[in-house]
Amino acid sequence: SRVNNAHTGIPWCERHSPRVLALVGPEAIGSGSWGQSPRVGWCGHIQDPASQRLTWNKSPKSVLVVKKVRDAGLLQPFKELCTYLMEENNMVVYVEKKVLEDPAIVSDENFGAVKKKFCTFREDYDDISNQIDFIICLGGDGTLLYASSLFQGSVPPVMAFHLGSLGFLTPFNFENFQSQVTQVIEGNAAVVLRSRLKVRVVKEPRGRKVPVPNGLSENGAPAPGQVDGGKQAMQYQVLNEVVIDRGPSSYLSNVDVYLDGHLITTVQGDGVIVSTPTGSTAYAAAAGASMIHPNVPAIMITPICPHSLSFRPIVVPAGVELQIMLSPEARNTAWVSFDGRKRQEIRHGDSISITTSRYPLPSICVRDPVSDWFESLAQCLHWNVRKKQAHFPEEEEGEG
């Protein structure tokens, strides 16, 4: 079975687990057909984002719990959640090994019996992508970004609890977690498919071999460290944004941006942000970009302090391929990071290719994709918050 992205018809779930998910609702945009008359038009039905629902073909049996590290305030919620999942729902719970190495958990004798039941893994060493049916995040937006980085192929549904500082991507409150988790496990929850970027970095060989970071190929298998000509290739799945900046140099960054092989602009300034709609409310918004709902299939290109009054943020269709390289006349190198991680230097001859990934992140909603998004804008970013204009007294209105 496959689940189709409502916007593009691209399969987003090709996991090997028998517990495959289904996205149900009215006809998706991909179900339309082109008109046969001389005036060609779109005859299909565009799906209402609020109608997207997530159901289970089989009940989930394994869950990954991602907890914000070095936060003592999350220890008690973490213990309560894991105990509930194991004892009340009989689920297999996976956690990162370093989470259980927290001194407060190690010294808690009351939690000892539950602690023995955990399945543990280590980032960059263990692949758990085909063993997880469901993800629960405890913390801020960073926990969701971290969970995304663990799955370089398809991503299980993610339920994120707001226990951090901002919480734009974490809509659930922990106070009544039992009923909320139970409702999701039983199925028929609202979901939004957050598109990700597939990023491929190809570097020219420079004398000695460099260990390849945790880059994985599109099907989840380790990416080859060498490509034709001895170049080094790495691949990443990015939920928020790819940032190319000037790093520690005092010179302007100078990078060329190609779209489907055509040079569209040269960025001169502090850098450029290539973001998903999910990332449009993060760094891109701070750099002056528009905020885009995650259901919109798009890629945003936003300059960082451009040395040009006319360079404005632009939105391009999802699925195009961007290529970013140092300009031949660039005075210095550039630096690139992926959701704020894996930061590395880009030199002449290196290239960064970016396109929409086949594997979005299914994020579970409290109500629906539209309501949750506007609630986050209001609560976290205080969008459109201002003192209201006073109305005219009745006598003045009459005189007018």
mmCIF file of C-alpha atoms in Angstrom:
data_model
loop_
_atom_site.group_PDB
_atom_site.id
_atom_site.type_symbol
_atom_site.label_atom_id
_atom_site.label_comp_id
_atom_site.label_asym_id
_atom_site.label_seq_id
_atom_site.Cartn_x
_atom_site.Cartn_y
_atom_site.Cartn_z
ATOM 1 C CA SER A 1 0.000 0.000 0.000
ATOM 2 C CA ARG A 2 1.072 3.566 -0.596
ATOM 3 C CA VAL A 3 -0.024 6.933 0.666
ATOM 4 C CA ASN A 4 -0.084 9.776 -1.837
ATOM 5 C CA ASN A 5 0.828 13.378 -1.267
ATOM 6 C CA ALA A 6 -2.388 15.312 -1.797
ATOM 7 C CA HIS A 7 -0.567 17.986 -3.800
ATOM 8 C CA THR A 8 1.694 16.051 -6.119
ATOM 9 C CA GLY A 9 0.546 12.442 -6.147
ATOM 10 C CA ILE A 10 4.062 11.399 -5.129
ATOM 11 C CA PRO A 11 4.168 8.376 -2.805
ATOM 12 C CA TRP A 12 5.355 9.493 0.604
ATOM 13 C CA CYS A 13 5.165 6.205 2.489
ATOM 14 C CA GLU A 14 7.142 3.228 1.211
ATOM 15 C CA ARG A 15 8.007 1.678 4.528
ATOM 16 C CA HIS A 16 8.468 -2.062 4.912
ATOM 17 C CA SER A 17 6.383 -2.234 8.085
ATOM 18 C CA PRO A 18 2.959 -3.905 7.723
ATOM 19 C CA ARG A 19 1.420 -1.033 9.673
ATOM 20 C CA VAL A 20 1.013 1.227 6.665
ATOM 21 C CA LEU A 21 -0.923 4.460 6.979
ATOM 22 C CA ALA A 22 -3.691 5.839 4.825
ATOM 23 C CA LEU A 23 -4.565 9.433 4.110
ATOM 24 C CA VAL A 24 -8.283 9.745 3.573
ATOM 25 C CA GLY A 25 -10.557 12.570 2.501
ATOM 26 C CA PRO A 26 -12.150 14.054 -0.626
ATOM 27 C CA GLU A 27 -10.551 13.649 -4.022
ATOM 28 C CA ALA A 28 -6.953 14.859 -4.001
ATOM 29 C CA ILE A 29 -5.678 17.406 -6.446
ATOM 30 C CA GLY A 30 -3.922 14.624 -8.317
ATOM 31 C CA SER A 31 -7.275 13.032 -9.198
ATOM 32 C CA GLY A 32 -8.272 15.751 -11.655
ATOM 33 C CA SER A 33 -7.941 15.585 -15.405
ATOM 34 C CA TRP A 34 -7.006 18.073 -18.069
ATOM 35 C CA GLY A 35 -9.859 19.316 -20.227
ATOM 36 C CA GLN A 36 -10.020 18.133 -23.808
ATOM 37 C CA SER A 37 -11.408 21.372 -25.255
ATOM 38 C CA PRO A 38 -9.181 23.990 -26.960
ATOM 39 C CA ARG A 39 -9.379 25.997 -23.724
ATOM 40 C CA VAL A 40 -7.354 23.588 -21.620
ATOM 41 C CA GLY A 41 -8.144 23.818 -17.926
ATOM 42 C CA TRP A 42 -8.014 21.947 -14.635
ATOM 43 C CA CYS A 43 -11.189 19.980 -13.985
ATOM 44 C CA GLY A 44 -10.316 18.274 -10.727
ATOM 45 C CA HIS A 45 -11.279 18.984 -7.137
ATOM 46 C CA ILE A 46 -8.674 20.680 -4.962
ATOM 47 C CA GLN A 47 -8.621 19.037 -1.571
ATOM 48 C CA ASP A 48 -9.472 21.040 1.515
ATOM 49 C CA PRO A 49 -6.396 20.810 3.818
ATOM 50 C CA ALA A 50 -8.688 20.471 6.842
ATOM 51 C CA SER A 51 -10.088 17.222 5.405
ATOM 52 C CA GLN A 52 -6.768 15.357 5.479
ATOM 53 C CA ARG A 53 -7.051 12.505 7.961
ATOM 54 C CA LEU A 54 -4.626 9.854 9.126
ATOM 55 C CA THR A 55 -5.825 6.321 9.840
ATOM 56 C CA TRP A 56 -3.995 3.094 10.675
ATOM 57 C CA ASN A 57 -4.421 -0.101 8.698
ATOM 58 C CA LYS A 58 -3.112 -1.852 11.813
ATOM 59 C CA SER A 59 -2.564 -0.464 15.298
ATOM 60 C CA PRO A 60 0.961 0.927 15.819
ATOM 61 C CA LYS A 61 3.143 -1.311 17.954
ATOM 62 C CA SER A 62 6.456 0.556 18.189
ATOM 63 C CA VAL A 63 6.981 4.196 19.123
ATOM 64 C CA LEU A 64 10.050 6.421 19.170
ATOM 65 C CA VAL A 65 10.102 8.954 22.000
ATOM 66 C CA VAL A 66 12.354 11.948 21.284
ATOM 67 C CA LYS A 67 13.134 14.016 24.380
ATOM 68 C CA LYS A 68 14.896 17.348 24.598
ATOM 69 C CA VAL A 69 18.241 16.683 26.287
ATOM 70 C CA ARG A 70 19.658 18.557 29.266
ATOM 71 C CA ASP A 71 16.219 19.633 30.458
ATOM 72 C CA ALA A 72 15.414 18.408 33.978
ATOM 73 C CA GLY A 73 11.833 19.628 33.642
ATOM 74 C CA LEU A 74 11.112 16.967 31.020
ATOM 75 C CA LEU A 75 12.151 13.972 33.114
ATOM 76 C CA GLN A 76 8.789 13.523 34.820
ATOM 77 C CA PRO A 77 6.713 13.901 31.619
ATOM 78 C CA PHE A 78 9.104 11.496 29.896
ATOM 79 C CA LYS A 79 8.666 8.881 32.623
ATOM 80 C CA GLU A 80 4.879 9.264 32.681
ATOM 81 C CA LEU A 81 4.592 8.964 28.911
ATOM 82 C CA CYS A 82 6.864 5.933 28.597
ATOM 83 C CA THR A 83 5.143 4.135 31.478
ATOM 84 C CA TYR A 84 1.766 4.819 29.880
ATOM 85 C CA LEU A 85 2.888 3.572 26.451
ATOM 86 C CA MET A 86 4.414 0.375 27.827
ATOM 87 C CA GLU A 87 1.968 -0.597 30.542
ATOM 88 C CA GLU A 88 -1.335 0.752 29.217
ATOM 89 C CA ASN A 89 -0.808 0.276 25.468
ATOM 90 C CA ASN A 90 1.722 -2.578 25.458
ATOM 91 C CA MET A 91 3.945 -0.758 22.964
ATOM 92 C CA VAL A 92 7.643 -1.170 22.246
ATOM 93 C CA VAL A 93 9.347 2.129 23.111
ATOM 94 C CA TYR A 94 12.574 3.260 21.421
ATOM 95 C CA VAL A 95 14.740 6.031 22.882
ATOM 96 C CA GLU A 96 18.192 7.296 22.131
ATOM 97 C CA LYS A 97 20.792 5.687 24.379
ATOM 98 C CA LYS A 98 22.080 8.992 25.758
ATOM 99 C CA VAL A 99 18.595 9.825 27.061
ATOM 100 C CA LEU A 100 18.744 6.912 29.512
ATOM 101 C CA GLU A 101 22.234 7.963 30.602
ATOM 102 C CA ASP A 102 20.808 11.045 32.324
ATOM 103 C CA PRO A 103 21.880 10.827 36.013
ATOM 104 C CA ALA A 104 18.342 11.592 37.179
ATOM 105 C CA ILE A 105 17.001 8.573 35.277
ATOM 106 C CA VAL A 106 19.903 6.314 36.258
ATOM 107 C CA SER A 107 19.370 7.051 39.954
ATOM 108 C CA ASP A 108 15.572 6.649 39.879
ATOM 109 C CA GLU A 109 14.864 3.232 41.375
ATOM 110 C CA ASN A 110 11.116 3.522 40.792
ATOM 111 C CA PHE A 111 11.723 3.792 37.052
ATOM 112 C CA GLY A 112 14.076 0.819 36.926
ATOM 113 C CA ALA A 113 11.523 -1.797 35.861
ATOM 114 C CA VAL A 114 10.319 0.335 32.962
ATOM 115 C CA LYS A 115 13.848 1.312 31.951
ATOM 116 C CA LYS A 116 14.756 -2.321 31.265
ATOM 117 C CA LYS A 117 12.034 -2.562 28.603
ATOM 118 C CA PHE A 118 13.402 0.232 26.396
ATOM 119 C CA CYS A 119 14.937 -0.404 22.998
ATOM 120 C CA THR A 120 17.867 1.970 22.529
ATOM 121 C CA PHE A 121 19.792 3.271 19.537
ATOM 122 C CA ARG A 122 22.688 5.637 18.793
ATOM 123 C CA GLU A 123 22.485 8.420 16.240
ATOM 124 C CA ASP A 124 24.776 7.938 13.227
ATOM 125 C CA TYR A 125 25.298 4.276 14.129
ATOM 126 C CA ASP A 126 21.929 2.476 14.281
ATOM 127 C CA ASP A 127 19.255 2.558 11.570
ATOM 128 C CA ILE A 128 15.761 2.316 13.083
ATOM 129 C CA SER A 129 13.859 3.682 10.087
ATOM 130 C CA ASN A 130 12.000 0.415 9.399
ATOM 131 C CA GLN A 131 11.254 -0.379 13.037
ATOM 132 C CA ILE A 132 9.199 2.662 14.081
ATOM 133 C CA ASP A 133 5.459 3.105 13.499
ATOM 134 C CA PHE A 134 4.926 6.325 15.400
ATOM 135 C CA ILE A 135 6.992 9.194 16.873
ATOM 136 C CA ILE A 136 6.288 11.311 19.956
ATOM 137 C CA CYS A 137 8.395 14.432 20.612
ATOM 138 C CA LEU A 138 8.773 16.061 24.023
ATOM 139 C CA GLY A 139 10.335 19.515 23.877
ATOM 140 C CA GLY A 140 10.429 22.423 21.454
ATOM 141 C CA ASP A 141 10.631 22.719 17.692
ATOM 142 C CA GLY A 142 14.198 21.407 17.786
ATOM 143 C CA THR A 143 12.971 17.958 18.819
ATOM 144 C CA LEU A 144 10.829 17.732 15.681
ATOM 145 C CA LEU A 145 13.765 18.811 13.492
ATOM 146 C CA TYR A 146 15.954 16.215 15.192
ATOM 147 C CA ALA A 147 13.344 13.493 14.675
ATOM 148 C CA SER A 148 13.209 14.421 10.985
ATOM 149 C CA SER A 149 16.983 14.051 10.670
ATOM 150 C CA LEU A 150 16.802 10.465 11.975
ATOM 151 C CA PHE A 151 14.669 9.383 9.004
ATOM 152 C CA GLN A 152 16.362 9.948 5.668
ATOM 153 C CA GLY A 153 13.646 7.939 3.922
ATOM 154 C CA SER A 154 9.954 7.924 4.794
ATOM 155 C CA VAL A 155 8.982 9.305 8.199
ATOM 156 C CA PRO A 156 6.384 7.805 10.571
ATOM 157 C CA PRO A 157 3.628 10.139 11.849
ATOM 158 C CA VAL A 158 4.896 12.594 14.450
ATOM 159 C CA MET A 159 2.981 13.795 17.511
ATOM 160 C CA ALA A 160 4.792 16.758 19.091
ATOM 161 C CA PHE A 161 4.124 18.009 22.636
ATOM 162 C CA HIS A 162 4.882 21.623 23.475
ATOM 163 C CA LEU A 163 7.443 21.443 26.296
ATOM 164 C CA GLY A 164 10.031 23.877 24.930
ATOM 165 C CA SER A 165 10.462 27.618 24.524
ATOM 166 C CA LEU A 166 8.687 28.411 21.231
ATOM 167 C CA GLY A 167 6.541 25.483 20.152
ATOM 168 C CA PHE A 168 5.472 26.628 16.683
ATOM 169 C CA LEU A 169 5.672 23.039 15.391
ATOM 170 C CA THR A 170 4.555 21.355 18.622
ATOM 171 C CA PRO A 171 0.787 21.882 18.959
ATOM 172 C CA PHE A 172 -0.070 19.404 21.741
ATOM 173 C CA ASN A 173 -0.154 20.291 25.430
ATOM 174 C CA PHE A 174 0.984 17.592 27.850
ATOM 175 C CA GLU A 175 -1.634 18.068 30.575
ATOM 176 C CA ASN A 176 -4.042 15.482 29.115
ATOM 177 C CA PHE A 177 -1.542 13.427 27.136
ATOM 178 C CA GLN A 178 -3.243 10.079 27.862
ATOM 179 C CA SER A 179 -6.448 10.898 26.010
ATOM 180 C CA GLN A 180 -4.611 12.599 23.159
ATOM 181 C CA VAL A 181 -2.186 9.714 22.609
ATOM 182 C CA THR A 182 -5.026 7.211 22.812
ATOM 183 C CA GLN A 183 -7.018 9.140 20.232
ATOM 184 C CA VAL A 184 -4.086 9.124 17.801
ATOM 185 C CA ILE A 185 -3.376 5.413 18.338
ATOM 186 C CA GLU A 186 -7.028 4.617 17.675
ATOM 187 C CA GLY A 187 -6.782 6.504 14.384
ATOM 188 C CA ASN A 188 -8.647 9.141 12.407
ATOM 189 C CA ALA A 189 -6.420 12.034 13.396
ATOM 190 C CA ALA A 190 -5.876 15.156 11.327
ATOM 191 C CA VAL A 191 -2.456 15.377 9.690
ATOM 192 C CA VAL A 192 -0.415 17.835 7.658
ATOM 193 C CA LEU A 193 2.291 16.604 5.280
ATOM 194 C CA ARG A 194 5.262 18.893 5.805
ATOM 195 C CA SER A 195 7.439 18.776 2.703
ATOM 196 C CA ARG A 196 11.186 18.315 3.104
ATOM 197 C CA LEU A 197 14.125 19.194 0.871
ATOM 198 C CA LYS A 198 16.456 16.609 -0.589
ATOM 199 C CA VAL A 199 19.916 18.159 -0.554
ATOM 200 C CA ARG A 200 22.970 16.728 -2.280
ATOM 201 C CA VAL A 201 26.398 18.217 -1.660
ATOM 202 C CA VAL A 202 29.203 17.298 -4.058
ATOM 203 C CA LYS A 203 32.746 18.340 -3.146
ATOM 204 C CA GLU A 204 35.920 18.383 -5.175
ATOM 205 C CA PRO A 205 38.700 16.120 -3.868
ATOM 206 C CA ARG A 206 41.362 18.029 -1.950
ATOM 207 C CA GLY A 207 44.340 15.818 -1.275
ATOM 208 C CA ARG A 208 43.134 13.532 1.492
ATOM 209 C CA LYS A 209 39.923 11.576 1.998
ATOM 210 C CA VAL A 210 37.448 13.033 4.476
ATOM 211 C CA PRO A 211 35.003 10.817 6.440
ATOM 212 C CA VAL A 212 31.496 11.116 5.043
ATOM 213 C CA PRO A 213 28.974 12.495 7.587
ATOM 214 C CA ASN A 214 25.625 10.825 8.105
ATOM 215 C CA GLY A 215 24.313 11.441 4.593
ATOM 216 C CA LEU A 216 21.890 8.843 3.285
ATOM 217 C CA SER A 217 20.565 8.143 -0.173
ATOM 218 C CA GLU A 218 16.915 8.716 -1.087
ATOM 219 C CA ASN A 219 15.882 5.145 -0.325
ATOM 220 C CA GLY A 220 17.436 5.317 3.136
ATOM 221 C CA ALA A 221 20.617 3.392 2.272
ATOM 222 C CA PRO A 222 24.058 4.878 2.995
ATOM 223 C CA ALA A 223 25.121 7.292 0.276
ATOM 224 C CA PRO A 224 28.389 6.476 -1.516
ATOM 225 C CA GLY A 225 31.256 8.615 -0.348
ATOM 226 C CA GLN A 226 32.755 9.001 -3.813
ATOM 227 C CA VAL A 227 31.205 9.861 -7.184
ATOM 228 C CA ASP A 228 32.691 10.135 -10.669
ATOM 229 C CA GLY A 229 36.056 11.884 -10.712
ATOM 230 C CA GLY A 230 36.738 11.084 -7.063
ATOM 231 C CA LYS A 231 34.347 13.741 -5.790
ATOM 232 C CA GLN A 232 32.773 13.330 -2.383
ATOM 233 C CA ALA A 233 28.951 13.265 -2.198
ATOM 234 C CA MET A 234 26.656 13.652 0.811
ATOM 235 C CA GLN A 235 22.872 13.728 0.966
ATOM 236 C CA TYR A 236 20.466 15.127 3.572
ATOM 237 C CA GLN A 237 16.732 15.443 4.174
ATOM 238 C CA VAL A 238 15.874 18.920 5.471
ATOM 239 C CA LEU A 239 12.622 20.014 7.123
ATOM 240 C CA ASN A 240 13.181 23.748 7.682
ATOM 241 C CA GLU A 241 15.912 25.243 5.553
ATOM 242 C CA VAL A 242 19.316 25.082 3.917
ATOM 243 C CA VAL A 243 21.404 28.145 4.814
ATOM 244 C CA ILE A 244 24.418 29.235 2.769
ATOM 245 C CA ASP A 245 26.313 32.101 4.427
ATOM 246 C CA ARG A 246 29.702 33.834 4.421
ATOM 247 C CA GLY A 247 30.836 32.228 7.655
ATOM 248 C CA PRO A 248 33.642 34.008 9.549
ATOM 249 C CA SER A 249 34.785 35.981 6.501
ATOM 250 C CA SER A 250 34.420 39.770 6.440
ATOM 251 C CA TYR A 251 33.712 39.720 2.686
ATOM 252 C CA LEU A 252 30.258 39.446 1.137
ATOM 253 C CA SER A 253 29.212 35.985 0.104
ATOM 254 C CA ASN A 254 29.061 35.586 -3.658
ATOM 255 C CA VAL A 255 27.136 32.518 -4.851
ATOM 256 C CA ASP A 256 25.352 31.669 -8.098
ATOM 257 C CA VAL A 257 21.853 30.174 -7.949
ATOM 258 C CA TYR A 258 20.643 28.013 -10.848
ATOM 259 C CA LEU A 259 17.061 26.797 -11.333
ATOM 260 C CA ASP A 260 16.709 23.725 -13.555
ATOM 261 C CA GLY A 261 20.088 24.557 -15.077
ATOM 262 C CA HIS A 262 19.429 28.262 -15.723
ATOM 263 C CA LEU A 263 21.258 30.970 -13.799
ATOM 264 C CA ILE A 264 18.557 33.036 -12.054
ATOM 265 C CA THR A 265 20.605 35.225 -9.731
ATOM 266 C CA THR A 266 23.918 35.834 -8.031
ATOM 267 C CA VAL A 267 23.576 36.367 -4.294
ATOM 268 C CA GLN A 268 25.840 39.062 -2.897
ATOM 269 C CA GLY A 269 25.301 39.665 0.787
ATOM 270 C CA ASP A 270 25.444 37.645 3.968
ATOM 271 C CA GLY A 271 23.980 34.574 2.261
ATOM 272 C CA VAL A 272 20.794 32.898 1.094
ATOM 273 C CA ILE A 273 18.111 30.712 2.690
ATOM 274 C CA VAL A 274 16.378 27.931 0.754
ATOM 275 C CA SER A 275 13.402 26.818 2.815
ATOM 276 C CA THR A 276 10.292 24.688 2.825
ATOM 277 C CA PRO A 277 6.898 26.206 3.684
ATOM 278 C CA THR A 278 7.452 24.827 7.195
ATOM 279 C CA GLY A 279 10.744 26.737 7.361
ATOM 280 C CA SER A 280 9.121 29.925 6.059
ATOM 281 C CA THR A 281 8.138 30.841 9.630
ATOM 282 C CA ALA A 282 11.675 30.292 10.952
ATOM 283 C CA TYR A 283 14.889 31.955 9.715
ATOM 284 C CA ALA A 284 13.254 32.992 6.431
ATOM 285 C CA ALA A 285 10.564 35.014 8.237
ATOM 286 C CA ALA A 286 13.258 36.804 10.238
ATOM 287 C CA ALA A 287 14.987 37.661 6.935
ATOM 288 C CA GLY A 288 11.820 39.243 5.525
ATOM 289 C CA ALA A 289 10.144 36.378 3.665
ATOM 290 C CA SER A 290 6.427 35.672 3.524
ATOM 291 C CA MET A 291 4.978 32.959 5.728
ATOM 292 C CA ILE A 292 3.573 30.036 3.718
ATOM 293 C CA HIS A 293 1.180 27.372 4.954
ATOM 294 C CA PRO A 294 2.845 23.917 4.964
ATOM 295 C CA ASN A 295 0.198 22.528 2.582
ATOM 296 C CA VAL A 296 1.410 24.840 -0.205
ATOM 297 C CA PRO A 297 3.820 22.981 -2.549
ATOM 298 C CA ALA A 298 6.675 25.454 -2.838
ATOM 299 C CA ILE A 299 10.333 26.250 -2.218
ATOM 300 C CA MET A 300 11.372 29.678 -0.895
ATOM 301 C CA ILE A 301 14.568 31.516 -1.807
ATOM 302 C CA THR A 302 15.352 34.313 0.652
ATOM 303 C CA PRO A 303 18.483 36.498 0.619
ATOM 304 C CA ILE A 304 20.188 37.367 3.911
ATOM 305 C CA CYS A 305 21.005 41.088 3.989
ATOM 306 C CA PRO A 306 21.426 41.349 0.191
ATOM 307 C CA HIS A 307 23.667 44.085 -1.204
ATOM 308 C CA SER A 308 20.843 45.118 -3.530
ATOM 309 C CA LEU A 309 17.600 46.979 -2.875
ATOM 310 C CA SER A 310 15.800 44.982 -5.558
ATOM 311 C CA PHE A 311 16.567 41.442 -4.366
ATOM 312 C CA ARG A 312 13.340 40.283 -2.709
ATOM 313 C CA PRO A 313 12.407 36.784 -1.457
ATOM 314 C CA ILE A 314 10.823 34.605 -4.135
ATOM 315 C CA VAL A 315 8.693 31.458 -4.162
ATOM 316 C CA VAL A 316 9.285 28.751 -6.799
ATOM 317 C CA PRO A 317 7.280 25.582 -7.483
ATOM 318 C CA ALA A 318 7.980 22.437 -5.505
ATOM 319 C CA GLY A 319 9.888 19.902 -7.574
ATOM 320 C CA VAL A 320 12.258 22.275 -9.362
ATOM 321 C CA GLU A 321 15.972 21.642 -8.877
ATOM 322 C CA LEU A 322 18.144 24.405 -7.498
ATOM 323 C CA GLN A 323 21.910 24.325 -7.737
ATOM 324 C CA ILE A 324 24.077 26.669 -5.699
ATOM 325 C CA MET A 325 27.797 27.193 -6.301
ATOM 326 C CA LEU A 326 30.452 29.739 -5.433
ATOM 327 C CA SER A 327 30.731 32.397 -8.114
ATOM 328 C CA PRO A 328 34.052 32.295 -10.028
ATOM 329 C CA GLU A 329 34.892 35.795 -8.742
ATOM 330 C CA ALA A 330 34.027 35.025 -5.094
ATOM 331 C CA ARG A 331 36.721 36.298 -2.723
ATOM 332 C CA ASN A 332 36.033 33.769 -0.003
ATOM 333 C CA THR A 333 34.434 30.393 0.615
ATOM 334 C CA ALA A 334 30.888 29.866 1.881
ATOM 335 C CA TRP A 335 29.414 27.748 4.653
ATOM 336 C CA VAL A 336 26.276 25.619 4.526
ATOM 337 C CA SER A 337 24.086 24.082 7.255
ATOM 338 C CA PHE A 338 21.002 21.870 7.154
ATOM 339 C CA ASP A 339 18.326 22.672 9.731
ATOM 340 C CA GLY A 340 21.151 24.254 11.716
ATOM 341 C CA ARG A 341 23.250 21.075 11.745
ATOM 342 C CA LYS A 342 26.101 19.420 9.802
ATOM 343 C CA ARG A 343 27.695 22.807 9.096
ATOM 344 C CA GLN A 344 30.510 22.592 6.536
ATOM 345 C CA GLU A 345 32.601 24.724 4.212
ATOM 346 C CA ILE A 346 31.871 25.100 0.489
ATOM 347 C CA ARG A 347 34.779 25.907 -1.826
ATOM 348 C CA HIS A 348 35.223 26.587 -5.540
ATOM 349 C CA GLY A 349 34.174 23.553 -7.551
ATOM 350 C CA ASP A 350 31.723 22.302 -4.898
ATOM 351 C CA SER A 351 27.983 22.303 -5.587
ATOM 352 C CA ILE A 352 24.740 22.079 -3.592
ATOM 353 C CA SER A 353 21.678 20.595 -5.323
ATOM 354 C CA ILE A 354 18.262 21.113 -3.705
ATOM 355 C CA THR A 355 14.840 19.808 -4.674
ATOM 356 C CA THR A 356 11.625 18.670 -3.016
ATOM 357 C CA SER A 357 11.994 15.319 -1.278
ATOM 358 C CA ARG A 358 9.741 12.353 -1.983
ATOM 359 C CA TYR A 359 9.442 11.884 1.760
ATOM 360 C CA PRO A 360 7.534 14.601 3.651
ATOM 361 C CA LEU A 361 7.052 14.535 7.394
ATOM 362 C CA PRO A 362 3.466 13.684 8.467
ATOM 363 C CA SER A 363 2.746 15.915 11.457
ATOM 364 C CA ILE A 364 -0.347 15.126 13.533
ATOM 365 C CA CYS A 365 -2.636 18.090 14.270
ATOM 366 C CA VAL A 366 -4.622 18.979 17.360
ATOM 367 C CA ARG A 367 -7.571 20.129 15.220
ATOM 368 C CA ASP A 368 -6.704 20.532 11.541
ATOM 369 C CA PRO A 369 -3.815 21.940 9.438
ATOM 370 C CA VAL A 370 -5.356 25.381 8.932
ATOM 371 C CA SER A 371 -6.563 26.001 12.500
ATOM 372 C CA ASP A 372 -3.308 24.750 14.048
ATOM 373 C CA TRP A 373 -1.187 26.955 11.781
ATOM 374 C CA PHE A 374 -3.059 30.182 12.523
ATOM 375 C CA GLU A 375 -3.099 29.304 16.225
ATOM 376 C CA SER A 376 0.692 28.971 16.138
ATOM 377 C CA LEU A 377 1.041 32.300 14.300
ATOM 378 C CA ALA A 378 -1.027 34.028 16.961
ATOM 379 C CA GLN A 379 0.407 32.315 20.039
ATOM 380 C CA CYS A 380 4.094 32.029 19.078
ATOM 381 C CA LEU A 381 4.760 34.889 16.672
ATOM 382 C CA HIS A 382 1.973 37.242 17.834
ATOM 383 C CA TRP A 383 0.937 37.671 14.215
ATOM 384 C CA ASN A 384 -1.445 40.606 13.583
ATOM 385 C CA VAL A 385 -1.530 41.543 17.261
ATOM 386 C CA ARG A 386 -2.166 45.262 17.720
ATOM 387 C CA LYS A 387 -4.347 47.664 19.657
ATOM 388 C CA LYS A 388 -7.716 47.980 17.978
ATOM 389 C CA GLN A 389 -8.770 51.284 16.514
ATOM 390 C CA ALA A 390 -11.458 53.014 18.570
ATOM 391 C CA HIS A 391 -14.841 53.415 16.896
ATOM 392 C CA PHE A 392 -16.590 56.758 16.470
ATOM 393 C CA PRO A 393 -19.232 57.772 19.014
ATOM 394 C CA GLU A 394 -22.760 57.371 17.687
ATOM 395 C CA GLU A 395 -23.416 61.127 17.437
ATOM 396 C CA GLU A 396 -20.287 61.623 15.338
ATOM 397 C CA GLU A 397 -21.294 58.788 13.034
ATOM 398 C CA GLY A 398 -24.695 60.446 12.541
ATOM 399 C CA GLU A 399 -23.155 63.810 11.772
ATOM 400 C CA GLY A 400 -20.904 62.251 9.196
#
